[in-house]
Coordinates of C-alpha atoms and ligand atoms in Angstrom, one line a residue:
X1 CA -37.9 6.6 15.6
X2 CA -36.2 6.2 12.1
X3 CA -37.9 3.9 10.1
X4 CA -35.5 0.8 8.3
X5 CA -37.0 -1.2 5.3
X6 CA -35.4 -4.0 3.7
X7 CA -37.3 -5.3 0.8
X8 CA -36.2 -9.4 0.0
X9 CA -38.0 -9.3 -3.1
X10 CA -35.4 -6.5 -4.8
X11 CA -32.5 -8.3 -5.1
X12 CA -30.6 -6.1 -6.5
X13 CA -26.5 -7.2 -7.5
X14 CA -24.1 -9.2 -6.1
X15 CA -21.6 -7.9 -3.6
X16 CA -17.9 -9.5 -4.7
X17 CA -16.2 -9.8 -1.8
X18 CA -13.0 -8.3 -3.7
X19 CA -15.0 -5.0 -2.4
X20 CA -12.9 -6.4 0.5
X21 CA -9.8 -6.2 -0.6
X22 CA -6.4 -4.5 0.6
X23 CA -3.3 -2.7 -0.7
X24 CA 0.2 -3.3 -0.1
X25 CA 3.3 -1.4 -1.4
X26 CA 6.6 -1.2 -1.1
X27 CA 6.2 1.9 1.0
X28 CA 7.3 2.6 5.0
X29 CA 7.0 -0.9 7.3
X30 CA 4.4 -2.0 5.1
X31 CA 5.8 -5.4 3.3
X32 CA 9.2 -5.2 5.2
X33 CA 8.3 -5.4 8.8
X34 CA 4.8 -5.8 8.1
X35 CA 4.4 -8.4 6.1
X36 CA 7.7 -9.5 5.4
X37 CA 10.5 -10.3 8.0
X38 CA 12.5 -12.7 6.2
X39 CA 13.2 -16.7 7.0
X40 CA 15.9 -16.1 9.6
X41 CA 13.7 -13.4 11.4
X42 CA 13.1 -14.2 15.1
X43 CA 9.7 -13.1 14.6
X44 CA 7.5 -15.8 14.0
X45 CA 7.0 -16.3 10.2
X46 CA 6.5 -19.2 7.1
X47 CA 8.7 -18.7 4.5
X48 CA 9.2 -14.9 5.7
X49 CA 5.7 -14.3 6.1
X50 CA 4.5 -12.5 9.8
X51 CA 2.3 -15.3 11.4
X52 CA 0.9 -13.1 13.6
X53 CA -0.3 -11.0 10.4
X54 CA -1.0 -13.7 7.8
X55 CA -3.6 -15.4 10.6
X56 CA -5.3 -12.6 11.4
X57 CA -5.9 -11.2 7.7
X58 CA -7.3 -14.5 7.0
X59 CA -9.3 -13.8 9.9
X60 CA -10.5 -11.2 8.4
X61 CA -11.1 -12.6 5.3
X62 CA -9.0 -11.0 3.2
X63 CA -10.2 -11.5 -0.4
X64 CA -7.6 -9.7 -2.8
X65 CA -4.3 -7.8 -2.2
X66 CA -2.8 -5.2 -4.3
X67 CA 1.1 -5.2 -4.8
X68 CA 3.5 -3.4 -5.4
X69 CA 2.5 0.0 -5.7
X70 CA 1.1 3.0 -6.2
X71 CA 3.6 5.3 -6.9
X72 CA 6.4 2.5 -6.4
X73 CA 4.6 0.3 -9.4
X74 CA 5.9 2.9 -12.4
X75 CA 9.3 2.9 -10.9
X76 CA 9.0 -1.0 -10.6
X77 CA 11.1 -3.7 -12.5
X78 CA 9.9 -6.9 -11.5
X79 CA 13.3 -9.1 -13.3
X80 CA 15.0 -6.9 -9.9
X81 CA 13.0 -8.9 -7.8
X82 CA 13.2 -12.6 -8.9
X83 CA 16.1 -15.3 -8.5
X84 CA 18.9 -15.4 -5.7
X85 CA 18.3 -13.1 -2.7
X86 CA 22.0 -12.1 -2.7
X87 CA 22.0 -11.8 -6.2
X88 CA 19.1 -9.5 -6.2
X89 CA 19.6 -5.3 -7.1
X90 CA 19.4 -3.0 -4.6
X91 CA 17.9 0.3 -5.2
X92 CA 16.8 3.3 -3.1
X93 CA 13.1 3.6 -3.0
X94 CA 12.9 7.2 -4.1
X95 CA 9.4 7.8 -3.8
X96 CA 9.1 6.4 0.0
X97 CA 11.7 8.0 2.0
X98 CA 14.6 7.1 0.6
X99 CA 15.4 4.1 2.1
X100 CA 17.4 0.8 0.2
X101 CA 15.1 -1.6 -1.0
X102 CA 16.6 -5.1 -1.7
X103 CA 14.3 -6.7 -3.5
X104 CA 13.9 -9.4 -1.0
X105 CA 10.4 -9.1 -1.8
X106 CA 9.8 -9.9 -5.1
X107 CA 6.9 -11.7 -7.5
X108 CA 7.5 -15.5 -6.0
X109 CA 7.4 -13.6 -2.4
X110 CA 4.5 -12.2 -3.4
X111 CA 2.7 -14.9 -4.5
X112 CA 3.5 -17.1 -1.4
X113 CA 2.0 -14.5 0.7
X114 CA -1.5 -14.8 -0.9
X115 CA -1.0 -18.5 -0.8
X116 CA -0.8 -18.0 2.8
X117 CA -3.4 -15.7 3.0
X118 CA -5.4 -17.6 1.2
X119 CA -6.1 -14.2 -1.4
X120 CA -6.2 -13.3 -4.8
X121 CA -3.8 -11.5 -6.5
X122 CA -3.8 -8.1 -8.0
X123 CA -0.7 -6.6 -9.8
X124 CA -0.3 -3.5 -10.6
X125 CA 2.4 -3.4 -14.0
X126 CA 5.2 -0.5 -14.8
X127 CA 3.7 1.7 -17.9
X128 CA 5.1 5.1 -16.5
X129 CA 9.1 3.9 -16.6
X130 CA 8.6 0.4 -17.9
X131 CA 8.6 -1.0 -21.5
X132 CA 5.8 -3.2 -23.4
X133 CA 7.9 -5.9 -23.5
X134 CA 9.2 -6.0 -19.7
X135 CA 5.4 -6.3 -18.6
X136 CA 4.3 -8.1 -21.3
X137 CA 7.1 -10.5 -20.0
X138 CA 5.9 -10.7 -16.5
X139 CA 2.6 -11.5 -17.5
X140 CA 4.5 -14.7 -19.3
X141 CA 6.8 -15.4 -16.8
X142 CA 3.3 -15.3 -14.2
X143 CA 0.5 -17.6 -16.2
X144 CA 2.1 -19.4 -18.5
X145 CA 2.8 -22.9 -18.5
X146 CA 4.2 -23.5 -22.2
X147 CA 7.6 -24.1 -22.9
X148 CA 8.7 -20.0 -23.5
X149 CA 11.8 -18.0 -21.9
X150 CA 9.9 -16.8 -19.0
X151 CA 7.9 -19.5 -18.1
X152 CA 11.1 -21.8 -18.2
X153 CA 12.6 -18.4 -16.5
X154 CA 10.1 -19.3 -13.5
X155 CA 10.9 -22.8 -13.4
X156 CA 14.7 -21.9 -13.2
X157 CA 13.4 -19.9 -10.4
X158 CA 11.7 -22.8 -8.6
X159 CA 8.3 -22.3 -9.3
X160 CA 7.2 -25.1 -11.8
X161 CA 3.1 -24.2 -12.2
X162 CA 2.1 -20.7 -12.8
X163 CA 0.2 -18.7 -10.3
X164 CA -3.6 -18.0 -10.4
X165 CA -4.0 -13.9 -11.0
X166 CA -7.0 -12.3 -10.7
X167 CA -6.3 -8.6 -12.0
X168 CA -3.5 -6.9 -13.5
X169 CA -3.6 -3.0 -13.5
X170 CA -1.6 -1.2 -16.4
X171 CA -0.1 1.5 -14.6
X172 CA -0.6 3.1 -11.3
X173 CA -1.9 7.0 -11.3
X174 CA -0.8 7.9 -14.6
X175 CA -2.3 11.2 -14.2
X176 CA 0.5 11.7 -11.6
X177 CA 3.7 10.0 -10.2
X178 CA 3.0 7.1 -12.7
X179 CA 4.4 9.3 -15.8
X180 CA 2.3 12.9 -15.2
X181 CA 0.5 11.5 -18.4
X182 CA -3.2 13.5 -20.3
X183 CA -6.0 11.5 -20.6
X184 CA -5.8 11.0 -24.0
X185 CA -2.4 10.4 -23.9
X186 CA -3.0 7.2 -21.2
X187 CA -5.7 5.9 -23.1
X188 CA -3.7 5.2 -26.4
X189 CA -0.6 3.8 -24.3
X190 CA -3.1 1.5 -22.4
X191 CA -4.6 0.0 -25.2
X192 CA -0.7 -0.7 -26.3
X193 CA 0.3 -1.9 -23.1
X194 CA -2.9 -3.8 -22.5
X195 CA -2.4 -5.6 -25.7
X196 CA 0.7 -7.5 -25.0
X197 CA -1.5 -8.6 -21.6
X198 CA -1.6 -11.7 -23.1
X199 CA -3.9 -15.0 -22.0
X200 CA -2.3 -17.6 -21.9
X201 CA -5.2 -19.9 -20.0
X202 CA -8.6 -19.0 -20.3
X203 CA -9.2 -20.6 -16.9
X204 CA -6.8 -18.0 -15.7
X205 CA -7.2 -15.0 -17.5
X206 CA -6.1 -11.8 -15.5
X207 CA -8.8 -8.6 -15.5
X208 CA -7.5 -5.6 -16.7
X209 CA -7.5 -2.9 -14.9
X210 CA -7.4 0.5 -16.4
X211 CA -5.7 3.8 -14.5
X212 CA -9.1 5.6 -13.3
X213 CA -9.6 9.2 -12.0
X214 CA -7.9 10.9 -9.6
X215 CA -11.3 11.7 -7.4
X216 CA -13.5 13.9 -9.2
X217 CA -11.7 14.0 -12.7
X218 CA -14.8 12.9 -14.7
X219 CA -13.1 14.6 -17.5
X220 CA -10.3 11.5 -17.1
X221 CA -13.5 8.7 -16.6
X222 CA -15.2 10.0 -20.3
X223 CA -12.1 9.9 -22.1
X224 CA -10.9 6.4 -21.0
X225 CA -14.6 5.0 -21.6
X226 CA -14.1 6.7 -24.7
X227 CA -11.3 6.2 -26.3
X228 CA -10.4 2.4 -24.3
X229 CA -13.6 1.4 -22.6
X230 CA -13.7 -1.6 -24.8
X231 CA -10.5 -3.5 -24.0
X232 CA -10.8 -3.0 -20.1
X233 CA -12.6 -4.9 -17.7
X234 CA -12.3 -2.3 -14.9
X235 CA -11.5 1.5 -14.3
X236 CA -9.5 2.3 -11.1
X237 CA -10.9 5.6 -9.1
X238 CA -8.7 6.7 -6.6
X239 CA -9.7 8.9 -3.4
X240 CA -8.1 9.9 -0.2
X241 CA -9.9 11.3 3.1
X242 CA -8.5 14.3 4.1
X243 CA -9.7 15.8 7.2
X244 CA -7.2 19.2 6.2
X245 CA -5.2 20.5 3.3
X246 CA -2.4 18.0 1.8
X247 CA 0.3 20.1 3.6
X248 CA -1.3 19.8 7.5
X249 CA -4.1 17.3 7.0
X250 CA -4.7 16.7 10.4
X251 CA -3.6 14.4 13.4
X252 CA -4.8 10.8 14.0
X253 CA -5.3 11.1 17.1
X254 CA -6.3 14.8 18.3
X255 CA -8.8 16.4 16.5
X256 CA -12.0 18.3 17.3
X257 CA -15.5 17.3 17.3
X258 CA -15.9 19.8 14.0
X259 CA -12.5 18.1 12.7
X260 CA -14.4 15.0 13.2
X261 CA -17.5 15.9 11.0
X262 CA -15.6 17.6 8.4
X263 CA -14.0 13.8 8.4
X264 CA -16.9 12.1 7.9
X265 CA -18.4 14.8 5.4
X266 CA -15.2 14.1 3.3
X267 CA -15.3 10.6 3.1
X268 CA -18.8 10.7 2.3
X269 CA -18.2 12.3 -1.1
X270 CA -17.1 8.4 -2.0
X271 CA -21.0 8.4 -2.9
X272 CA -21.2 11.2 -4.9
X273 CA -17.7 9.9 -7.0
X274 CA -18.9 6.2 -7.4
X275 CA -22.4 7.5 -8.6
X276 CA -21.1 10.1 -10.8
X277 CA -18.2 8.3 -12.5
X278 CA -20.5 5.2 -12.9
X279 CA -23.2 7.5 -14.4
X280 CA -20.7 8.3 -16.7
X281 CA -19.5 5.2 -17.7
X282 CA -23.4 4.0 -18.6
X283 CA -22.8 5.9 -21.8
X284 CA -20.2 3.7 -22.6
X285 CA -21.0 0.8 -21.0
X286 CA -24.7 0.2 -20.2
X287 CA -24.5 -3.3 -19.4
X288 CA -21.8 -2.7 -16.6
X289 CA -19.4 -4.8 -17.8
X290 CA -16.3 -2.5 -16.7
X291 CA -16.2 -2.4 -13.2
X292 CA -15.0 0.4 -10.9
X293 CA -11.7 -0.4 -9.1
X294 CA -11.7 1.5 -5.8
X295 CA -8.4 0.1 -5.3
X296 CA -6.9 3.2 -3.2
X297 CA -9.0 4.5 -0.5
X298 CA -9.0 5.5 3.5
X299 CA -8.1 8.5 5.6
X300 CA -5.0 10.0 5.3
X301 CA -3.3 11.9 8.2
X302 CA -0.3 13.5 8.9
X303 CA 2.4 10.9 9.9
X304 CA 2.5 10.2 13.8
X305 CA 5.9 12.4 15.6
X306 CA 9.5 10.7 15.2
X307 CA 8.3 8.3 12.5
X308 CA 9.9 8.9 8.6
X309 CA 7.9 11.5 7.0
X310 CA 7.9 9.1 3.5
X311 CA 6.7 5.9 5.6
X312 CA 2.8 7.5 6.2
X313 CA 2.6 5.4 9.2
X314 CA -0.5 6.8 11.3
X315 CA -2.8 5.9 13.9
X316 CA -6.1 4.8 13.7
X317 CA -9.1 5.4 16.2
X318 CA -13.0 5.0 16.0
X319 CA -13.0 8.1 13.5
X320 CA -11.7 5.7 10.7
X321 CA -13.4 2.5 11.8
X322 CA -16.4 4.7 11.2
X323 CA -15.5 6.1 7.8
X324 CA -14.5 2.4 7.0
X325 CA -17.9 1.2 7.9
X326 CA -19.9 4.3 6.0
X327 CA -17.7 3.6 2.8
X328 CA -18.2 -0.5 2.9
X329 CA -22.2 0.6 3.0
X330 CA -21.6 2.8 -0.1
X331 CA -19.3 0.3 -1.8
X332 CA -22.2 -2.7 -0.9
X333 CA -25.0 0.2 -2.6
X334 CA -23.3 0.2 -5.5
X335 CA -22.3 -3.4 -6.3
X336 CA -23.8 -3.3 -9.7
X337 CA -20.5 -1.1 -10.6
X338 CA -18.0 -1.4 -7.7
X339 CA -16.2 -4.6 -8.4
X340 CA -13.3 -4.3 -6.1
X341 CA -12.0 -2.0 -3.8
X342 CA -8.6 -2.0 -2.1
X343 CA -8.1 -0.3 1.7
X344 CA -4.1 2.4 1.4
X345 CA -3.1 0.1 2.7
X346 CA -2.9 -3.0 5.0
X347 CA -0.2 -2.9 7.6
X348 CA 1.8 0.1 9.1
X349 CA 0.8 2.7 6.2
X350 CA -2.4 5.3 6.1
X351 CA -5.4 3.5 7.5
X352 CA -4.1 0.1 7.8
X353 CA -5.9 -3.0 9.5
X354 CA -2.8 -3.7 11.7
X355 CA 0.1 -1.7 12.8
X356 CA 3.1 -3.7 14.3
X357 CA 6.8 -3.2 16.6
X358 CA 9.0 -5.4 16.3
X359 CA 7.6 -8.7 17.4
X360 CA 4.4 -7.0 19.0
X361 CA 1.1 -6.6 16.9
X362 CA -2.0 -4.4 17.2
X363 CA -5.5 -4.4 15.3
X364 CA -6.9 -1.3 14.7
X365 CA -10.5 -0.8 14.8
X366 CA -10.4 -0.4 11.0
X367 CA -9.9 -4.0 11.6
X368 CA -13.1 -5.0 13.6
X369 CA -15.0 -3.1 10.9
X370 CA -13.5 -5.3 8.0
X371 CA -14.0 -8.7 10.6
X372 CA -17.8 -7.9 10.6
X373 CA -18.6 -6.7 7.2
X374 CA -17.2 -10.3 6.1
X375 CA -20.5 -11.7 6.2
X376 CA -21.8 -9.6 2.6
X377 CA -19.1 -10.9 1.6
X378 CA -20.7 -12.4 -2.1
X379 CA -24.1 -12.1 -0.7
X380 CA -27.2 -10.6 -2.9
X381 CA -27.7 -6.5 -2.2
X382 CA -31.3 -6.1 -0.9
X383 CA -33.5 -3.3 -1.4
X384 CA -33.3 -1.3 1.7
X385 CA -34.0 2.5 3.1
X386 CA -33.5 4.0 6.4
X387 CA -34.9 7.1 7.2
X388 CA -31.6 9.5 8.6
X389 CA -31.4 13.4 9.4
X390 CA -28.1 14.9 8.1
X391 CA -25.2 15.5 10.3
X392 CA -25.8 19.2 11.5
X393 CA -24.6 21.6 8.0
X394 CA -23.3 18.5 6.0
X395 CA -24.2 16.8 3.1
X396 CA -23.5 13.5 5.1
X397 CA -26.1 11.4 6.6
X398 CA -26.0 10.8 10.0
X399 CA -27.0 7.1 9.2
X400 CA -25.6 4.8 6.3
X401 CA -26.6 1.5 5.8
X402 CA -26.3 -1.8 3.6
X403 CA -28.4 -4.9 3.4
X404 CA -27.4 -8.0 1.5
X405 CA -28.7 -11.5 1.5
X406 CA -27.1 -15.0 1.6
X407 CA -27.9 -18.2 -0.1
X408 CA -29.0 -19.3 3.0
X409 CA -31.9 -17.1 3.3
X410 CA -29.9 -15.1 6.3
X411 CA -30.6 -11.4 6.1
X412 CA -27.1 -9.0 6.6
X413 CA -27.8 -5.6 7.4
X414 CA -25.0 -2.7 8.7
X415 CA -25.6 0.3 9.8
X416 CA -23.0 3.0 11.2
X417 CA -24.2 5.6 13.2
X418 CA -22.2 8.6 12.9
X419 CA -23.3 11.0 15.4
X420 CA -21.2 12.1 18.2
X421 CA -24.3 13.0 20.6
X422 CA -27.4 11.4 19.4
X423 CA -28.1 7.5 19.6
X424 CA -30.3 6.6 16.9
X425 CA -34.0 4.7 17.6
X426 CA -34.6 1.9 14.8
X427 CA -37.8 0.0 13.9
X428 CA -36.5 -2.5 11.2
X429 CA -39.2 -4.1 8.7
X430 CA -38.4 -7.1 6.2
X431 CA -41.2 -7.0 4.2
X432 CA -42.8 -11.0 3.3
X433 CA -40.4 -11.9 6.0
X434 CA -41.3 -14.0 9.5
X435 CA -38.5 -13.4 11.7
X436 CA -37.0 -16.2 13.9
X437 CA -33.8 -14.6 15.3
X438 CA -31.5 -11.8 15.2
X439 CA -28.2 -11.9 16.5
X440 CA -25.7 -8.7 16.5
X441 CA -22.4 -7.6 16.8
X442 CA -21.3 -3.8 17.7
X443 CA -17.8 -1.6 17.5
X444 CA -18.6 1.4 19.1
X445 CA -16.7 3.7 22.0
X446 CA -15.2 7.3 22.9
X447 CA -14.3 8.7 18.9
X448 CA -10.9 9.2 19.8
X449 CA -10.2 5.1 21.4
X450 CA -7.5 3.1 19.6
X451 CA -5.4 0.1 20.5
X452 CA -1.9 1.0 21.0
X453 CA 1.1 -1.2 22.4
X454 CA 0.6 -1.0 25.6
X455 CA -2.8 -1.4 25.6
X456 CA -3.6 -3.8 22.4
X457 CA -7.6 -4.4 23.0
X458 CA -9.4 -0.6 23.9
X459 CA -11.3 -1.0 21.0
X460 CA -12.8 -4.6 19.2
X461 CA -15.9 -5.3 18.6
X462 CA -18.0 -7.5 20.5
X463 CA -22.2 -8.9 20.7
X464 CA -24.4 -6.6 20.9
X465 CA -28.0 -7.4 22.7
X466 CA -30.0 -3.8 22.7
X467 CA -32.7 -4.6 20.3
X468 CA -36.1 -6.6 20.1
X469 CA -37.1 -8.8 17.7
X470 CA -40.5 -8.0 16.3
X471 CA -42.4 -10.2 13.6
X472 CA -41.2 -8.8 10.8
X473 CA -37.8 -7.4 11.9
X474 CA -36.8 -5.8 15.0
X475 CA -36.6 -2.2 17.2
X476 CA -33.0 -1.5 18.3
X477 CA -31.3 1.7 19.3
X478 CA -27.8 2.4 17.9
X479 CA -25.4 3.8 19.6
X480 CA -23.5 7.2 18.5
X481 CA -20.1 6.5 16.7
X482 CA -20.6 2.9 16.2
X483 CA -21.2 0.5 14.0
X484 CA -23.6 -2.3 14.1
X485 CA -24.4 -5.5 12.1
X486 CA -27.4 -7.3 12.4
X487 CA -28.0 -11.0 11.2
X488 CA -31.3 -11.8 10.7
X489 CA -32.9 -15.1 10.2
Ligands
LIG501 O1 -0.9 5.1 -1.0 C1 0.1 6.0 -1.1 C2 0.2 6.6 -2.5 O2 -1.0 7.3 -2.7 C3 0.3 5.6 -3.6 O3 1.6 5.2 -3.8 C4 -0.2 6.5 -4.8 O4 -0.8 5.7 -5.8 C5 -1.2 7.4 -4.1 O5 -0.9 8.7 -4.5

C-alpha cells in the first residue's frame, strides 16, 4: 500500500492555467486544415475557424495559444499576412515541407481564433530574419489605440480596437533555426529587440518572453539571467520526447514494452530541466519574477507512412496521454517557476490534442488528459507526497502526482500510474481535513489504444468508482497506464 499525503496547510504557489496552454504553427495541417479552412470551406466553420475544433478546445479549456512558430516565426513577416486575401504574398514555407503558404492566416486571423476560443494570445516575433523596426511595428500595429501609422494601419485593415496580448516571445530557438545565434550573442540582440517592445497600455502590457535553452543547455539559462535577466519576464525552455535517436525516433504506434519505458524515462527528465534551470535562475532572480516558458514540449515520433515528411503529423495512443499526465504533475510541482507551458502542438502536428480528415475529427487521448487536468487550472499547489518504487532500472517514478486546491475548499489531486503490469494500492490522507465526498474520473486502457477514423472513441476518459472514502481521505487502487483525478470535498 503506497502511502499519499496531502498537506492543506502548505499552500504552496499558484498554478496559472497558461501551464495549459497550446502551440500552433504554420507547420503541416496544423492552422490550414486544422484550424483554418477558410469562409467558403464546406467544413463547418465561423469566419474560417473549424467548429468542430474551436468547440472542443474550449472544451478543453484552452487557456493560451502560441502562433506562428517555431522555426516558421524567424522566417515570419507579419505585414505578409494582413489586408486583402488576394492581395496577400505567397511564399514557400521552407522549413515545413515546402509547401505555398498564402498567408490567409495572418495576425487578424489569428486573433479571431482566440476570440473564438475564448484564449490568450501568445506571439512569438521575427529576431532571426526580421528587423527592430518590423516587430517593433507589429507590436504598434497590435496594442495601440493612438492615432500612429500602424494603429491607423489596423483600422484600415478593419480592426478598430486593439487586441488584448498576453506574451510576446523575441525570437523562436535562437540557438538554432531562429539565426544559429551564441548565447551572448542572443542576449545583447534581445535586450535590443525587447526594447522597442513598447507598452502602449499598461492594462495591456505584453510579457516578454525571452529565447530559453535548448533542454539541458544551462550554460544558455546563466548567460541570459546574466547578461538580460532583468528586462524579461519569462525564459522559454524547450524539450522534446524522443523515445530514439532524431534520425529513427520511433513509431507512434508500435513500439515495445522497453520502448515504452525508455519513453516515459525520457519525458521524465522535464523534472530534472525545470528544477535545474530554475535553480539556476534563483541566482538571478530569487524572488521568481521571470518565469519559465515551457512553451514547446510533447513526444515526438517519426511521421506516420504516406504522410509529408515536413508535416510531423503522428499518432497518438495511451503512451502520450501518460507522458502528458506525468509532465502536467511536474509542471503543477513547480508553479512557483513554470508560468506557462505550450503542448508541439495542437492539431495534426507532434502530440496534438486533435487530429482531423477532411470534414471528420478525432480526440486523442492527449486530449482527455488536458479535459481533466482543467480543474488546477489557477488553483493553490498543496503540499503532497506519495510514496512510489521506480520503474524497474529508471530514474522515473512509477507514480507522479499533483495536488492543488480551489477557492472553494475542493481538493484536486492527479495521479498517473505508469506501470505496464502493476496496479498501484493508495491510502490517501488530508491532514486537518473531514472528508464528505470524493468523486473521480479515469483514462486508462491497453498502452498502445488510440482513436483513429474509423473508430473515433477507443480511448476517453470516463468516472471512475474503485476507491473508498475514509475520514480523512480515501483508499483506491490505480490502475496500470492510467491516469486518475480525484476531487475531494
Ligand atoms: O515544433 C516543431 C519545431 O520544433 C519548431 O518549429 C521548433 O521551434 C522546434 O525545433
Amino acid at each position: 500500500m503506497q502511502k499519499y499525503l496531502i498537506n492543506p496547510n502548505q499552500k504552496i504557489s499558484k498554478i496559472n492555467r497558461d501551464i495549459y496552454g497550446c502551440f500552433s504553427e504554420h507547420l503541416g495541417r496544423c492552422i490550414y486544415e486544422g484550424m483554418f479552412v477558410g469562409e467558403d470551406s464546406p467544413i463547418p466553420n465561423v469566419n474560417g475557424m473549424r467548429k468542430d475544433i474551436i468547440d472542443a478546445l474550449r472544451e478543453m479549456g484552452i487557456p493560451v495559444l502560441r502562433w506562428p512558430g517555431g522555426c516558421f516565426a524567424d522566417e515570419y513577416h507579419w505585414k505578409d499576412g494582413i489586408g486583402p486575401k488576394e492581395s496577400r504574398k505567397k511564399m514557400i514555407n521552407t522549413h515545413w515541407g515546402g509547401v505555398v503558404e498564402d498567408n490567409s492566416f495572418g495576425t487578424h486571423e489569428f486573433f479571431e481564433a482566440c476570440r473564438q476560443l475564448g484564449c490568450d494570445a501568445y506571439i512569438c516575433g521575427n529576431v532571426g530574419s526580421g528587423t527592430v523596426q518590423e516587430m517593433s511595428e507589429w507590436v504598434e500595429y497590435m496594442t495601440s489605440d493612438a492615432v500612429s501609422p500602424m494603429a491607423n494601419l489596423r483600422r484600415e485593415n478593419g480592426h478598430d480596437k486593439p487586441w488584448r496580448l498576453k506574451y510576446f516571445g523575441v525570437g523562436n530557438e535562437n540557438w538554432g533555426c531562429g539565426g544559429n545565434m551564441t548565447p551572448e550573442f542572443y542576449a545583447d540582440q534581445y535586450r535590443r529587440y525587447a526594447t522597442y517592445v513598447r507598452t502602449y497600455d499598461w492594462n495591456n502590457r505584453a510579457q516578454k518572453i525571452a529565447c530559453g535553452p535548448n533542454g539541458a543547455d544551462y550554460n544558455w539559462t546563466d548567460v541570459l539571467m546574466k547578461k538580460a535577466g532583468r528586462q524579461m519576464d519569462g525564459l522559454s525552455l524547450h524539450y522534446y520526447t524522443v523515445m530514439g535517436s532524431w534520425h529513427k525516433k520511433g513509431k507512434a504506434l508500435e513500439f515495445t514494452d522497453d520502448e515504452y519505458y525508455i519513453t516515459i524515462d525520457k519525458a521524465y527528465f522535464m523534472e530534472e530541466l525545470v528544477r535545474r534551470h530554475g535553480e539556476l535562475m534563483n541566482r538571478y532572480d530569487p524572488e521568481k519574477r521571470v518565469g519559465i516558458i515551457v512553451d514547446e514540449w510533447g513526444i515526438w515520433h517519426d511521421v506516420e507512412e504516406g504522410t509529408n515528411p515536413g508535416f510531423l503529423y503522428q499518432q497518438n495512443t495511451l503512451r502520450d496521454a501518460m507522458v502528458a499526465g506525468l509532465t502536467f504533475n511536474i509542471f503543477n510541482k513547480h508553479s512557483d517557476r513554470v508560468r506557462m507551458a505550450n503542448i508541439a502542438q495542437t492539431i495534426n502536428v507532434l502530440q496534438s490534442v486533435a487530429l482531423t480528415d477532411g470534414e471528420e475529427m478525432i480526440l486523442t487521448p492527449t486530449y482527455y488528459v488536458f479535459r481533466m487536468y482543467k480543474d488546477h487550472h489557477e488553483n493553490t499547489l498543496l503540499g503532497s507526497y506519495l510514496t512510489t518504487p521506480n520503474l524497474a532500472d529508471k530514474k522515473a517514478p512509477q507514480l507522479t502526482e499533483s495536488a492543488s486546491i480551489k477557492e472553494d475548499g475542493t481538493i484536486v489531486a492527479t495521479i498517473v500510474n505508469t506501470s505496464l503490469s502493476d496496479a498501484a494500492e493508495i491510502h490517501c490522507q488530508i491532514a486537518d481535513t473531514q472528508v464528505s465526498g470524493v468523486a473521480a474520473e479515469i483514462l486508462t486502457g491497453e498502452v498502445h489504444a488510440h482513436n483513429d477514423f474509423e473508430n473515433k472513441n477507443v480511448v476517453s476518459s470516463c468516472e471512475f468508482s474503485d476507491f473508498e472514502v475514509t475520514a480523512d481521505g480515501f483508499k483506491t487502487t490505480v490502475p496500470p497506464c492510467s491516469v486518475v483525478k480525484f476531487l475531494i470535498k
